[in-house]
């Protein structure tokens, strides 16, 4: 089994040499968590602060904040940002996991997450409140397991995610972040050394990278 108790930060300027920083955030920093298990997370920079969206094994999605990317971070709201109650199309306890955050060109921030169902919602400008309704993504060919990720390229939105189990990484494309999305196929087959797989797609110094 896998039990992680904290989240870590590393930095690099060349993808070869790395700096490891003191542990910036622990699952114990979220007093509302009942699981003691640190799950997938993503941080983003906005308005001079760094917001780190985290998940645990059943207690929900939280958000921590820091003035620096390396932390230390603290729980920004003292309660979950999202819980299973927000996941209206799910019944299993580990559905509210795997948050990914994307700030669009118009400065609107979006949060995608989920296991079994891909949910999404707008974030308010303060980055610590949901703005409006929680909705879900659905399209022909969608076999969503977990690990959503959004990136944008040449005006198109790319939604990548883990499909099936053992997991492989699939993707879909849309002209709007809310869809409709069109299934495009497999990016990454079963890794072989793990039943799960969780990806990100990022641009660094003019080159795009697929990380899994």
XYZ file of N, CA and C in Angstrom, residues 41-179:
417
model
N -1.982 16.747 -5.641
C -2.079 18.176 -5.385
C -1.459 18.968 -6.540
N -1.808 20.245 -6.624
C -1.175 21.144 -7.593
C -1.178 22.564 -7.051
N -0.093 23.277 -7.254
C 0.027 24.669 -6.820
C -0.003 25.606 -8.022
N -0.441 26.855 -7.777
C -0.487 27.857 -8.828
C -0.190 29.217 -8.214
N 0.393 30.088 -9.006
C 0.747 31.437 -8.577
C -0.316 32.422 -9.043
N -0.798 33.259 -8.098
C -1.726 34.317 -8.492
C -1.643 35.471 -7.509
N -1.564 36.683 -8.052
C -1.563 37.915 -7.249
C -0.485 37.893 -6.172
N 0.678 37.347 -6.514
C 1.806 37.367 -5.601
C 1.787 36.308 -4.520
N 0.806 35.408 -4.576
C 0.743 34.312 -3.610
C 0.669 32.978 -4.340
N 0.999 31.921 -3.614
C 0.979 30.575 -4.165
C -0.104 29.773 -3.463
N -1.014 29.234 -4.264
C -2.148 28.478 -3.747
C -1.953 27.009 -4.115
N -1.991 26.166 -3.094
C -1.722 24.737 -3.274
C -2.995 23.967 -2.953
N -3.567 23.354 -3.985
C -4.797 22.583 -3.847
C -4.417 21.129 -3.618
N -4.886 20.581 -2.515
C -4.480 19.238 -2.101
C -5.716 18.354 -1.945
N -5.491 17.047 -1.941
C -6.572 16.118 -1.626
C -6.065 15.076 -0.640
N -7.016 14.480 0.066
C -6.704 13.396 0.983
C -7.608 12.210 0.641
N -7.444 11.131 1.352
C -8.144 9.890 1.030
C -9.556 9.878 1.619
N -10.389 10.837 1.176
C -11.777 10.797 1.589
C -12.286 12.005 2.343
N -11.393 12.865 2.853
C -11.842 14.035 3.610
C -12.124 15.238 2.724
N -11.687 15.190 1.474
C -11.986 16.278 0.561
C -10.755 16.955 -0.007
N -11.000 18.099 -0.642
C -9.966 18.914 -1.274
C -9.792 20.178 -0.439
N -8.550 20.508 -0.116
C -8.246 21.708 0.638
C -7.367 22.651 -0.166
N -7.118 23.825 0.395
C -6.230 24.788 -0.253
C -5.335 25.417 0.805
N -4.048 25.445 0.511
C -3.065 26.090 1.367
C -2.470 27.279 0.627
N -1.877 28.205 1.370
C -1.359 29.423 0.756
C 0.009 29.753 1.338
N 0.844 30.377 0.496
C 2.171 30.807 0.910
C 2.577 32.028 0.103
N 3.530 32.777 0.630
C 4.084 33.904 -0.115
C 5.213 33.465 -1.047
N 5.670 32.226 -0.894
C 6.787 31.728 -1.696
C 6.455 30.336 -2.227
N 6.951 29.983 -3.399
C 6.639 28.657 -3.944
C 7.152 27.517 -3.076
N 8.260 27.739 -2.373
C 8.839 26.677 -1.546
C 8.205 26.608 -0.160
N 7.280 27.523 0.123
C 6.592 27.523 1.408
C 7.395 28.204 2.494
N 6.994 28.004 3.760
C 5.962 27.059 4.204
C 4.552 27.526 3.864
N 3.631 26.552 3.768
C 2.234 26.811 3.466
C 1.383 26.626 4.711
N 0.219 27.261 4.707
C -0.742 27.054 5.783
C -2.131 26.890 5.179
N -2.972 26.167 5.885
C -4.356 25.982 5.469
C -5.019 27.348 5.321
N -5.529 27.629 4.113
C -6.032 28.974 3.826
C -7.419 29.240 4.399
N -8.229 28.196 4.630
C -9.616 28.423 5.030
C -10.040 27.609 6.246
N -9.209 26.682 6.709
C -9.521 25.939 7.916
C -10.609 24.901 7.765
N -10.969 24.601 6.548
C -11.994 23.599 6.251
C -11.794 23.142 4.815
N -12.461 22.052 4.397
C -12.310 21.635 2.999
C -12.918 22.663 2.040
N -12.290 22.822 0.909
C -12.866 23.618 -0.168
C -13.998 22.850 -0.842
N -13.808 21.538 -0.970
C -14.798 20.650 -1.578
C -14.835 19.340 -0.806
N -16.011 18.736 -0.713
C -16.156 17.432 -0.073
C -16.996 16.527 -0.965
N -17.218 15.302 -0.498
C -18.036 14.357 -1.258
C -19.438 14.897 -1.513
N -19.922 15.773 -0.645
C -21.252 16.349 -0.849
C -21.324 17.184 -2.125
N -20.183 17.717 -2.548
C -20.143 18.491 -3.791
C -20.090 17.595 -5.028
N -19.774 16.336 -4.820
C -19.626 15.394 -5.929
C -20.947 14.660 -6.126
N -21.879 15.350 -6.743
C -23.280 14.953 -6.776
C -23.552 13.680 -7.574
N -22.625 13.287 -8.445
C -22.865 12.116 -9.296
C -22.096 10.888 -8.819
N -21.552 10.929 -7.604
C -20.721 9.849 -7.090
C -21.281 9.321 -5.773
N -20.894 8.075 -5.459
C -21.306 7.482 -4.186
C -20.121 6.975 -3.364
N -18.954 6.757 -3.977
C -17.824 6.206 -3.236
C -17.057 7.325 -2.516
N -16.402 6.967 -1.416
C -15.842 7.980 -0.516
C -14.594 8.659 -1.059
N -13.893 8.050 -2.017
C -12.644 8.635 -2.511
C -12.849 9.390 -3.836
N -14.029 9.922 -4.051
C -14.315 10.611 -5.308
C -13.771 12.035 -5.343
N -13.625 12.675 -4.158
C -13.241 14.093 -4.109
C -11.722 14.203 -3.967
N -11.009 13.878 -5.048
C -9.547 13.851 -5.038
C -9.001 14.479 -6.324
N -7.678 14.582 -6.375
C -6.940 14.943 -7.601
C -7.296 16.314 -8.176
N -7.202 17.379 -7.394
C -7.496 18.702 -7.936
C -6.422 19.172 -8.906
N -6.865 19.819 -9.964
C -5.950 20.517 -10.865
C -6.527 21.895 -11.128
N -5.673 22.899 -11.142
C -6.136 24.280 -11.275
C -5.558 24.883 -12.546
N -6.386 25.689 -13.235
C -5.974 26.313 -14.492
C -6.504 27.733 -14.516
N -5.625 28.710 -14.768
C -6.030 30.108 -14.909
C -6.011 30.462 -16.386
N -7.153 30.789 -16.932
C -7.290 31.038 -18.361
C -6.766 32.431 -18.720
N -6.731 32.709 -20.023
C -6.208 33.986 -20.506
C -7.043 35.170 -20.021
N -8.322 34.936 -19.726
C -9.186 36.008 -19.226
C -9.114 36.148 -17.711
N -8.146 35.444 -17.081
C -7.896 35.493 -15.639
C -8.910 34.697 -14.816
N -9.837 34.010 -15.482
C -10.756 33.147 -14.738
C -10.025 31.863 -14.339
N -10.086 31.529 -13.054
C -9.467 30.306 -12.551
C -10.502 29.192 -12.480
N -10.081 27.991 -12.834
C -10.937 26.820 -12.845
C -10.289 25.704 -12.040
N -11.126 24.894 -11.394
C -10.662 23.714 -10.688
C -11.361 22.490 -11.272
N -10.570 21.482 -11.639
C -11.084 20.187 -12.085
C -10.624 19.140 -11.077
N -11.419 18.090 -10.874
C -11.049 17.054 -9.905
C -11.920 15.821 -10.126
N -11.646 14.767 -9.357
C -12.572 13.655 -9.308
C -11.950 12.285 -9.485
N -12.702 11.291 -9.033
C -12.429 9.878 -9.295
C -13.742 9.252 -9.731
N -13.745 8.642 -10.907
C -14.953 8.050 -11.459
C -15.817 9.028 -12.214
N -15.839 10.266 -11.794
C -16.535 11.362 -12.465
C -15.593 12.558 -12.488
N -15.520 13.241 -13.627
C -14.675 14.430 -13.740
C -15.526 15.669 -13.461
N -15.267 16.301 -12.318
C -16.001 17.502 -11.916
C -15.177 18.754 -12.215
N -15.887 19.879 -12.326
C -15.176 21.153 -12.463
C -16.036 22.283 -11.923
N -15.361 23.384 -11.571
C -16.046 24.581 -11.078
C -15.138 25.783 -11.260
N -15.747 26.955 -11.303
C -14.981 28.198 -11.296
C -14.489 28.486 -9.884
N -13.346 29.165 -9.804
C -12.858 29.695 -8.541
C -13.048 31.208 -8.532
N -13.403 31.756 -7.361
C -13.447 33.201 -7.237
C -12.036 33.768 -7.323
N -11.940 35.070 -7.513
C -10.634 35.705 -7.688
C -9.738 35.503 -6.474
N -10.339 35.326 -5.290
C -9.528 35.112 -4.088
C -8.911 33.721 -4.022
N -9.310 32.839 -4.927
C -8.731 31.496 -5.100
C -9.061 30.538 -3.954
N -9.896 30.949 -3.017
C -10.207 30.072 -1.879
C -11.708 29.817 -1.738
N -12.486 30.170 -2.789
C -13.918 29.913 -2.787
C -14.351 29.443 -4.177
N -15.302 28.516 -4.194
C -15.910 28.087 -5.439
C -16.912 29.152 -5.881
N -16.938 29.437 -7.169
C -17.821 30.455 -7.729
C -18.889 29.765 -8.587
N -20.074 29.615 -8.054
C -21.160 29.009 -8.821
C -21.269 27.517 -8.616
N -21.919 26.863 -9.555
C -22.240 25.442 -9.451
C -21.046 24.548 -9.771
N -21.049 23.384 -9.167
C -20.160 22.299 -9.559
C -20.814 21.545 -10.719
N -20.047 21.296 -11.763
C -20.571 20.590 -12.936
C -19.656 19.409 -13.255
N -20.056 18.596 -14.229
C -19.226 17.455 -14.598
C -19.019 17.397 -16.101
N -17.905 16.802 -16.473
C -17.540 16.612 -17.878
C -18.044 15.257 -18.341
N -18.650 15.216 -19.525
C -19.085 13.956 -20.107
C -18.997 14.071 -21.622
N -18.504 13.046 -22.261
C -18.460 13.029 -23.716
C -18.318 11.590 -24.199
N -18.619 11.357 -25.451
C -18.546 10.020 -26.024
C -17.106 9.508 -25.972
N -16.931 8.314 -25.430
C -15.603 7.718 -25.321
C -14.922 7.971 -23.993
N -15.557 8.762 -23.113
C -14.941 9.062 -21.821
C -14.992 7.845 -20.902
N -13.820 7.415 -20.457
C -13.681 6.348 -19.453
C -12.804 6.923 -18.353
N -13.380 7.815 -17.559
C -12.604 8.619 -16.618
C -12.385 7.861 -15.316
N -11.111 7.733 -14.924
C -10.795 7.161 -13.628
C -10.420 8.270 -12.640
N -9.387 9.069 -12.980
C -8.944 10.126 -12.063
C -7.881 10.977 -12.765
N -7.239 11.844 -11.996
C -6.062 12.606 -12.448
C -6.328 13.535 -13.631
N -7.356 14.400 -13.553
C -7.547 15.350 -14.652
C -6.438 16.397 -14.683
N -6.146 16.873 -15.875
C -5.180 17.968 -16.069
C -5.628 18.777 -17.274
N -5.608 20.099 -17.141
C -5.976 20.991 -18.237
C -4.753 21.784 -18.687
N -4.521 21.798 -19.997
C -3.591 22.793 -20.523
C -4.164 23.349 -21.836
N -3.626 24.482 -22.259
C -4.132 25.180 -23.436
C -3.003 25.377 -24.428
N -3.311 25.155 -25.704
C -2.293 25.293 -26.748
C -2.982 25.712 -28.037
N -2.509 26.822 -28.625
C -3.071 27.331 -29.878
C -4.589 27.498 -29.806
N -5.063 28.008 -28.669
C -6.475 28.296 -28.523
C -7.351 27.102 -28.208
N -6.779 25.912 -28.124
C -7.525 24.696 -27.824
C -7.266 24.262 -26.372
N -8.287 23.687 -25.768
C -8.167 23.146 -24.408
C -7.968 21.641 -24.472
N -6.988 21.175 -23.734
C -6.659 19.753 -23.684
C -6.950 19.235 -22.278
N -7.826 18.249 -22.198
C -8.115 17.582 -20.937
C -7.484 16.189 -20.991
N -6.457 15.980 -20.180
C -5.858 14.651 -20.078
C -6.239 14.057 -18.726
N -6.234 12.734 -18.645
C -6.740 12.066 -17.442
C -6.358 10.586 -17.484
N -6.413 9.956 -16.314
C -6.185 8.520 -16.219
C -7.473 7.786 -16.556
N -7.358 6.757 -17.412
C -8.532 5.982 -17.801
C -8.293 4.509 -17.512
N -9.377 3.812 -17.154
C -9.294 2.379 -16.909
C -8.517 2.055 -15.638
N -8.238 0.765 -15.451
C -7.402 0.316 -14.334
C -6.881 -1.078 -14.648
N -5.560 -1.308 -14.659
C -4.508 -0.314 -14.450
C -4.650 0.879 -15.407
N -4.162 2.034 -14.963
C -4.462 3.262 -15.667
C -3.500 3.548 -16.819
N -4.080 4.081 -17.872
C -3.303 4.709 -18.937
C -3.836 6.128 -19.097
N -3.080 6.984 -19.766
C -3.442 8.394 -19.875
C -4.075 8.669 -21.235
N -5.304 9.170 -21.199
C -6.037 9.539 -22.412
C -6.218 11.048 -22.451
N -6.689 11.546 -23.601
C -6.951 12.990 -23.662
C -8.102 13.301 -24.606
N -8.667 14.493 -24.391
C -9.737 15.027 -25.223
C -9.466 16.503 -25.465
N -10.126 17.071 -26.483
C -9.902 18.470 -26.839
C -11.229 19.208 -26.968
N -11.170 20.530 -26.742
C -12.365 21.368 -26.856
C -11.970 22.784 -27.245
N -12.945 23.534 -27.756
C -12.737 24.950 -28.079
C -13.021 25.844 -26.886
N -13.754 25.319 -25.887
C -14.053 26.036 -24.655
C -13.661 25.147 -23.494
N -13.270 25.748 -22.388
C -12.802 24.944 -21.262
C -13.909 24.057 -20.700
N -15.168 24.496 -20.837
C -16.285 23.691 -20.355
C -16.754 22.656 -21.383
N -16.132 22.647 -22.542
C -16.511 21.708 -23.574
C -17.488 22.309 -24.566
